[in-house]
GROMACS .gro file of C-alpha atoms in nm:
model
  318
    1UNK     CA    1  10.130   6.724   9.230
    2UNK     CA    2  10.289   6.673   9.597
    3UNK     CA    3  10.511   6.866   9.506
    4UNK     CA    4  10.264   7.164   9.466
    5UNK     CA    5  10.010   7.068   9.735
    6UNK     CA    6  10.313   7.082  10.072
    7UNK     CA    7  10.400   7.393   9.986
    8UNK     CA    8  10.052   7.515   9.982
    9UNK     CA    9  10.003   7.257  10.285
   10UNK     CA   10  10.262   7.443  10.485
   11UNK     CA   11  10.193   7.736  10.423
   12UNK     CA   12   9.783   7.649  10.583
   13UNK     CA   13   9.990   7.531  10.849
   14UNK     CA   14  10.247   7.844  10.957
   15UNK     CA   15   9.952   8.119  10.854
   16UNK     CA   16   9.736   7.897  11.115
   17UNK     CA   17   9.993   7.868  11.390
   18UNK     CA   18  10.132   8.259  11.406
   19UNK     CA   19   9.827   8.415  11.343
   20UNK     CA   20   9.722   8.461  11.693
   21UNK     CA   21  10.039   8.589  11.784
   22UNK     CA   22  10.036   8.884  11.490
   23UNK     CA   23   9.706   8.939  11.597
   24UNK     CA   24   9.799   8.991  11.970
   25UNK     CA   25  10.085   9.180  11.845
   26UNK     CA   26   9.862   9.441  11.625
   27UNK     CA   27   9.642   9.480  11.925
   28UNK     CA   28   9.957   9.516  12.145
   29UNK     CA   29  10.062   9.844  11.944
   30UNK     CA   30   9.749   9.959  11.866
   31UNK     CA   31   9.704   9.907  11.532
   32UNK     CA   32   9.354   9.912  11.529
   33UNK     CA   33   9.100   9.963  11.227
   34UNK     CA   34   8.958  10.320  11.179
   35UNK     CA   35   8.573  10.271  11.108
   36UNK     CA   36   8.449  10.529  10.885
   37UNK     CA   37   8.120  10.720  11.016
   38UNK     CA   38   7.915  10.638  10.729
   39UNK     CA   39   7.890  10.243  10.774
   40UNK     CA   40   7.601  10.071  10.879
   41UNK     CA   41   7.556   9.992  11.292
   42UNK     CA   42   7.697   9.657  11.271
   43UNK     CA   43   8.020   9.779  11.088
   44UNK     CA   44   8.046  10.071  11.402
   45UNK     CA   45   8.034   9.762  11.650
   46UNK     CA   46   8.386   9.649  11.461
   47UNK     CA   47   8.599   9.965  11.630
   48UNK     CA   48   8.938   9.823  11.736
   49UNK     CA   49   8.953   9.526  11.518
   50UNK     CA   50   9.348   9.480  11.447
   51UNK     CA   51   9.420   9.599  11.111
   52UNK     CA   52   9.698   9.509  10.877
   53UNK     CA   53   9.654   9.154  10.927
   54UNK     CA   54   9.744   9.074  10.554
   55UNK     CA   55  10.100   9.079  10.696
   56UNK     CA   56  10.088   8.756  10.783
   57UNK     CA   57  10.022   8.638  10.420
   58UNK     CA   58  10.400   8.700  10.368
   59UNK     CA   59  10.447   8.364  10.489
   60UNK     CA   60  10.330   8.251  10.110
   61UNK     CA   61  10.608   8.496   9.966
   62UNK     CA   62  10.918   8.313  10.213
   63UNK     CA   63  10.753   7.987  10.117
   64UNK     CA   64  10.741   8.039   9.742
   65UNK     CA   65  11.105   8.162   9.735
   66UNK     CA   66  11.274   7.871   9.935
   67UNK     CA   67  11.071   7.602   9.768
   68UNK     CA   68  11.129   7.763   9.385
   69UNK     CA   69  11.447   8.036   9.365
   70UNK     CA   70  11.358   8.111   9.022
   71UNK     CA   71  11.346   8.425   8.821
   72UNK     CA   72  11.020   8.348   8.809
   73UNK     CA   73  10.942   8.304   9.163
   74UNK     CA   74  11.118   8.625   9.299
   75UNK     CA   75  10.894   8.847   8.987
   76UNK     CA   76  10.585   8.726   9.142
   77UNK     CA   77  10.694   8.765   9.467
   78UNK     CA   78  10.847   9.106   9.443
   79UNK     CA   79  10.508   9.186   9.229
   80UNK     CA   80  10.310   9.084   9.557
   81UNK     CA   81  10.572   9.297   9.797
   82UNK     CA   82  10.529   9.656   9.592
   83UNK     CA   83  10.189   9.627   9.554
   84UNK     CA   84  10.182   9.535   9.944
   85UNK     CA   85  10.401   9.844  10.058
   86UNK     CA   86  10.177  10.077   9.904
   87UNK     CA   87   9.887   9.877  10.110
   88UNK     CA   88  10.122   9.886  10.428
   89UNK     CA   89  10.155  10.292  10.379
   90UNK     CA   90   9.778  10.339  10.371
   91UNK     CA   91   9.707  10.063  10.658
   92UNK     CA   92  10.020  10.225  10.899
   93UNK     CA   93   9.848  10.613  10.825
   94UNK     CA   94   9.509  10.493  10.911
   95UNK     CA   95   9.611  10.247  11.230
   96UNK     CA   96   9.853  10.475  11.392
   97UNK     CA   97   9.652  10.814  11.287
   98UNK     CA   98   9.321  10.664  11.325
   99UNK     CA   99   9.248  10.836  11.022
  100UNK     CA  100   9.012  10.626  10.786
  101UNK     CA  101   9.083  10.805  10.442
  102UNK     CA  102   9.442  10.674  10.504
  103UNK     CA  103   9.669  10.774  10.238
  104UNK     CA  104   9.580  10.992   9.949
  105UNK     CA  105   9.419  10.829   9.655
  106UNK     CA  106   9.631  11.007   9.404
  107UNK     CA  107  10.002  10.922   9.594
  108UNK     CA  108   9.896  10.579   9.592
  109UNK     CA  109   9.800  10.604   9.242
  110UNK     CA  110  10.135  10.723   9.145
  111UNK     CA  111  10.311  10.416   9.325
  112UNK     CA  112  10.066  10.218   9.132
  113UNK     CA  113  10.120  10.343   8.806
  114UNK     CA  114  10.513  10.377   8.895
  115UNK     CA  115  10.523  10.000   8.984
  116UNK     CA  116  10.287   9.881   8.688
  117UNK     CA  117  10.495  10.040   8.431
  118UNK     CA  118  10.835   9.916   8.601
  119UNK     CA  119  10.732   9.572   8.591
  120UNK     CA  120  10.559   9.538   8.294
  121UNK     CA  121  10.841   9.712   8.085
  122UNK     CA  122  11.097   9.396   8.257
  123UNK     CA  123  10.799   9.158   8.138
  124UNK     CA  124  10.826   9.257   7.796
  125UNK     CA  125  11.224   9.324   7.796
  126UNK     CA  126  11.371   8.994   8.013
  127UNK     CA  127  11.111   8.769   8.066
  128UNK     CA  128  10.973   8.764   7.708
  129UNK     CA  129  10.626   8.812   7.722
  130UNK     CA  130  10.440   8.960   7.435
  131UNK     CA  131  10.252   9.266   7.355
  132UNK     CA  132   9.951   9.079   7.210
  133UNK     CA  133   9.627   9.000   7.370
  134UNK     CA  134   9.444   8.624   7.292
  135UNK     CA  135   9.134   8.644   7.133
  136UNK     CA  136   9.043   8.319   6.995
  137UNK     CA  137   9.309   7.984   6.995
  138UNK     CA  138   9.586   8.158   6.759
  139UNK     CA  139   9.429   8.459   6.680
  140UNK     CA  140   9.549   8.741   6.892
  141UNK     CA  141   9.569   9.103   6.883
  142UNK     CA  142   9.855   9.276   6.845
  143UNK     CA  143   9.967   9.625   7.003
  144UNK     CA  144  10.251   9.824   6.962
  145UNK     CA  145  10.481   9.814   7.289
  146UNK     CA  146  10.409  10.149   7.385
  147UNK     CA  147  10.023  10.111   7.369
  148UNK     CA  148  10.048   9.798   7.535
  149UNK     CA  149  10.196   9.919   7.808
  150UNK     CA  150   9.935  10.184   7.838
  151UNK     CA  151   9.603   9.974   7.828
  152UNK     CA  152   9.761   9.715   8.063
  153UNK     CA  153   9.902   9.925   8.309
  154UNK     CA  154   9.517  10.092   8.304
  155UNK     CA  155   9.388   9.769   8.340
  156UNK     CA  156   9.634   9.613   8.635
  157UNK     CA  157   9.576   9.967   8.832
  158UNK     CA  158   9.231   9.943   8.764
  159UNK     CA  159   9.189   9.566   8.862
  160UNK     CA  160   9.452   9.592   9.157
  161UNK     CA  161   9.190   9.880   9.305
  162UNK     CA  162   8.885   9.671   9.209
  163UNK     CA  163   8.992   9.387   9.402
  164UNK     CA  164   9.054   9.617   9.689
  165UNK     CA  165   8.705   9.762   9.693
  166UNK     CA  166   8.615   9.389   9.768
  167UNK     CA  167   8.809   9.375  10.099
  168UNK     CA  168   8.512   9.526  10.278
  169UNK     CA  169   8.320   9.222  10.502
  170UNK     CA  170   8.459   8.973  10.659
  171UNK     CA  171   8.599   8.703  10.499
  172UNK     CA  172   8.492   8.861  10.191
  173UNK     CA  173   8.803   8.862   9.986
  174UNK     CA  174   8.984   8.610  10.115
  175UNK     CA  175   8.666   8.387  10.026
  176UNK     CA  176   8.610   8.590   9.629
  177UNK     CA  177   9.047   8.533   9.604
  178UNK     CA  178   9.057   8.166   9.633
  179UNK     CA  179   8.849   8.044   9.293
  180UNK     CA  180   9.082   8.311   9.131
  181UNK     CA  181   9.414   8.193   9.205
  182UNK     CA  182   9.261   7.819   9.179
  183UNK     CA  183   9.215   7.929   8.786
  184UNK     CA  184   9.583   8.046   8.710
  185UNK     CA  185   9.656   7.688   8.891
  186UNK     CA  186   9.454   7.523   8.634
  187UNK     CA  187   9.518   7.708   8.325
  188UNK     CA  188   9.936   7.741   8.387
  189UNK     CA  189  10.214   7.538   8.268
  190UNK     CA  190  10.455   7.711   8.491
  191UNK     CA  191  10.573   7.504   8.780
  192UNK     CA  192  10.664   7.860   8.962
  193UNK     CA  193  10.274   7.974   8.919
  194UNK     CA  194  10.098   7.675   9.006
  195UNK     CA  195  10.296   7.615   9.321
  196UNK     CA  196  10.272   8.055   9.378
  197UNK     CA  197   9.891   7.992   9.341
  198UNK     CA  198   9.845   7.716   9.582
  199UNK     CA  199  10.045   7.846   9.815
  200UNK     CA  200   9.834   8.199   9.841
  201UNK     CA  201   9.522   7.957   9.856
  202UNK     CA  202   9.695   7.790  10.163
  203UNK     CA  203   9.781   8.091  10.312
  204UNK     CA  204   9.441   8.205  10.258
  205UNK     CA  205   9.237   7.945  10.407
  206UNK     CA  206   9.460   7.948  10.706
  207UNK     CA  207   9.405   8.349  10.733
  208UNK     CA  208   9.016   8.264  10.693
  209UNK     CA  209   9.035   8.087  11.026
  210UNK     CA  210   9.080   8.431  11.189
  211UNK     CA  211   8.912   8.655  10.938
  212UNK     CA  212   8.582   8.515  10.864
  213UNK     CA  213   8.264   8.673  11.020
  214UNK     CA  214   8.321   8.789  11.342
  215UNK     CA  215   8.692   8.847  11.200
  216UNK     CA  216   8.918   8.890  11.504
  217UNK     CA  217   9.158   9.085  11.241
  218UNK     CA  218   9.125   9.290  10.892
  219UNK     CA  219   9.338   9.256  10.616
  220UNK     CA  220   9.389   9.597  10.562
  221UNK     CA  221   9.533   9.693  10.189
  222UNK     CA  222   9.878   9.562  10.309
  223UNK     CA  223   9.665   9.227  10.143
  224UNK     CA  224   9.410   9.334   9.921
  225UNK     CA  225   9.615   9.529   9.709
  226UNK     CA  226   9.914   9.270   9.730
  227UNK     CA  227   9.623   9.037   9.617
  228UNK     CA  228   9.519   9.284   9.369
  229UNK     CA  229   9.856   9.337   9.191
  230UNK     CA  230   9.925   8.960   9.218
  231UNK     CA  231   9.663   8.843   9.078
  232UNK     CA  232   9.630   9.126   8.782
  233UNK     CA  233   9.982   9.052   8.662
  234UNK     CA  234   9.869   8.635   8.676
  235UNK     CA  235   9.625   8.766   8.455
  236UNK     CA  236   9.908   8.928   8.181
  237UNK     CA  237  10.160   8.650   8.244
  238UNK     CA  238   9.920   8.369   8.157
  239UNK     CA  239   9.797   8.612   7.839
  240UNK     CA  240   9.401   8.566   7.947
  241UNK     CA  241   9.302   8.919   7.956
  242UNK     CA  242   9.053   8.809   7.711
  243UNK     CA  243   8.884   8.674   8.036
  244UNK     CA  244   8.937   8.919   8.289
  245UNK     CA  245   8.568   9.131   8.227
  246UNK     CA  246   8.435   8.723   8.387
  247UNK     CA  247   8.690   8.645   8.563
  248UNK     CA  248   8.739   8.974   8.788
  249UNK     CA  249   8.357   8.998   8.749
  250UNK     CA  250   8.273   9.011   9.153
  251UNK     CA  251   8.575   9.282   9.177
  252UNK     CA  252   8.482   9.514   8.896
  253UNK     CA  253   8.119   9.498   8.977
  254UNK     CA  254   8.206   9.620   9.365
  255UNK     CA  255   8.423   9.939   9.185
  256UNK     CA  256   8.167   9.993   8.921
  257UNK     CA  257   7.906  10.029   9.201
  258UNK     CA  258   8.115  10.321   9.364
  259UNK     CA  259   8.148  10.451   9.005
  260UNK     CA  260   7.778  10.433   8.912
  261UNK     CA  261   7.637  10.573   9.279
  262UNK     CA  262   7.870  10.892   9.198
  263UNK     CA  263   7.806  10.972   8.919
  264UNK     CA  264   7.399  10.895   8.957
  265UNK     CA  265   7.388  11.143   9.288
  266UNK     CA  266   7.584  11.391   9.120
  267UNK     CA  267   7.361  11.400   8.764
  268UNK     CA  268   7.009  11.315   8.995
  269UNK     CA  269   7.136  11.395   9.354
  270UNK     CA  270   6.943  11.020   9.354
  271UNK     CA  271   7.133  10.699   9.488
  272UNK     CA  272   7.112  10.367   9.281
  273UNK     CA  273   7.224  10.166   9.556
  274UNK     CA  274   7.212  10.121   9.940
  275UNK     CA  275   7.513  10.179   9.995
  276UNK     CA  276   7.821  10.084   9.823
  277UNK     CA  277   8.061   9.928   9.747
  278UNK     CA  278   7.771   9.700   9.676
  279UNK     CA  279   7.820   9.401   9.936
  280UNK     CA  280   7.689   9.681  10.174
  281UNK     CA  281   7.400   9.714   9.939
  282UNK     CA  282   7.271   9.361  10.009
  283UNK     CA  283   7.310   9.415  10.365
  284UNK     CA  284   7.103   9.715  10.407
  285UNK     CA  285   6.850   9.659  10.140
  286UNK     CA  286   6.778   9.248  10.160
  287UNK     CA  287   6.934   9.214  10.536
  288UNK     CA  288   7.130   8.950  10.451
  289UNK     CA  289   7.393   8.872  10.699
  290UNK     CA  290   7.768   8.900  10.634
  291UNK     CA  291   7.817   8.511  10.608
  292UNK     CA  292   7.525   8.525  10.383
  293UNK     CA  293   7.667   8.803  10.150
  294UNK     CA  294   8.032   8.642  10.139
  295UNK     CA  295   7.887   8.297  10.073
  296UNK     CA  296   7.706   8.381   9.785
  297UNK     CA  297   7.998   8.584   9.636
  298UNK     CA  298   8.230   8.333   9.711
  299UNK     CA  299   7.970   8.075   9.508
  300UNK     CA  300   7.934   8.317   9.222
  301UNK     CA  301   8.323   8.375   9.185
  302UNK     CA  302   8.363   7.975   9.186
  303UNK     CA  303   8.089   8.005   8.886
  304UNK     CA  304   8.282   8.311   8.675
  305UNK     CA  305   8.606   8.076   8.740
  306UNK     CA  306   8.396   7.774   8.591
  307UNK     CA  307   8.316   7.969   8.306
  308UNK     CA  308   8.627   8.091   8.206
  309UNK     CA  309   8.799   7.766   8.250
  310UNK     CA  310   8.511   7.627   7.984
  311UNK     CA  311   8.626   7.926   7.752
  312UNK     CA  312   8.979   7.845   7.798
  313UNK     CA  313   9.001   7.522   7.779
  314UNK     CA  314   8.761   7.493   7.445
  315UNK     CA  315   8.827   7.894   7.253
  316UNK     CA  316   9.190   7.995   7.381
  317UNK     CA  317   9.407   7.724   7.466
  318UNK     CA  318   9.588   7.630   7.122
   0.00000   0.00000   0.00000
């Protein structure tokens, strides 16, 4: 267990030290945070925030690596970096262009879908992993290869996107990520995973110190969709995608509230919510404050991770 917990210790450690200095850096080239027209007042009042600040979460990747050169390590770690260069393209268009669209949602797709596919395929081919999903103990489902493939590279593109819908208060994700990775940490038998997980949840808490309501930086999708693609493929590698519609719960309901307000204004030109994603929503329509609206999301994640650790431990675990 020490073993595992100075890694992750470290990691608080470096994130907290060279923080301010990325930060003043960001500022210092003006990469700055586009703020789209349409948010509420109090988002407006958030122009020139620094933006790509999930840079500094790389410190967890060097850490990982020199404490555990596995095959292992460097998959989830060059998992983390693809998924984080798409990120990096959108946050570099939207800093340096102040353009808040960023990127196009269909070339980032295509990276996505180009990555998914790539790794997955290795998964299956060097690393052994099956083409079955757990149901129940030892029952499972099995798929064909090909299929397999499909539905999980629809389901890691779809989950990596989901998670970065969340990124959209402060402190939000960071706060939502932590209970997530703390579940592969429970539920794994891999050394490389449980110290991988407890490292992002150092580097996390340390990035909290500067991200947390009034954030003094934004993560920018250099980390939420490195967070996204790491923790989707967790998700495969551990064989619990029994688990994901509880587990990802807080992330798919923020997407499916984008989905849902679309397609109601479209069919009844009427809106279901707010505004969304749906964090917004509690904002405008309850007035609950940002800490308010990432503390209670934060609590409910911690609850969907209780839940499917119950399920795990007492339906799937053999």
């Amino acid at each position: 267990m020490i073993n595992q917990i100075v890694p992750a210790l470290i990691s608080f450690v470096v994130v907290s030290l060279l923080s301010p200095l990325l930060i003043a850096v960001l500022r210092q080239l003006n990469l700055i945070q586009p703020i789209r027209k349409e948010l509420p007042s109090n988002h407006q009042l958030k122009k020139g925030t620094p933006l790509m600040f999930g840079i500094i979460l790389f410190v967890g990747i060097i850490v990982s690596i020199f404490i555990s050169p596995t095959p292992l390590m460097y998959f989830l770690s060059i998992t983390y970096i693809l998924f984080s260069f798409i990120g990096f393209l959108d946050d570099f268009w939207k800093a340096s262009r102040q353009d808040p669209e960023g990127v196009s949602g269909k070339t980032k797709l295509i990276f996505q879908f180009i990555f998914t596919g790539t790794l997955l395929f290795y998964m299956i081919n060097e690393m052994g992993v099956d083409t079955s999903i757990n149901i129940y103990k030892n029952i499972s489902l099995e798929l064909p290869m090909v299929l397999y493939i499909f539905v999980i590279t629809l389901f890691v593109v779809g989950s990596a996107n989901a998670i970065n819908f969340t990124d959209g208060l402060d402190g939000l994700l960071g706060v939502v990520a932590i209970p997530t990775y703390f579940f592969f940490f429970m539920v794994s038998e891999r050394a490389e995973v449980q110290i991988f997980s407890l490292i992002m949840i150092g580097c996390l808490l340390g990035f909290l110190i500067y991200n947390i309501y009034p954030a003094k930086a934004f993560m920018g999708d250099t980390g939420s969709l490195a967070i996204g693609g790491s923790l989707s493929f967790l998700a495969v590698l551990e064989k619990v995608e029994i688990l994901i519609p509880i587990l990802f719960f807080i992330y798919f309901a923020e997407v499916l509230s984008v989905i849902l307000q679309v397609s109601s204004f479209k069919l009844t030109r009427k809106r279901i919510f707010e505004m969304t994603p749906i964090h917004y929503h509690f904002g405008l329509k309850y007035k609950w404050s940002e800490n308010t609206i990432v503390t209670f999301f934060g609590f409910f994640s911690w609850f969907c991770v209780f839940i499917c650790l119950a399920y795990w431990r007492f339906f799937l675990n053999p």
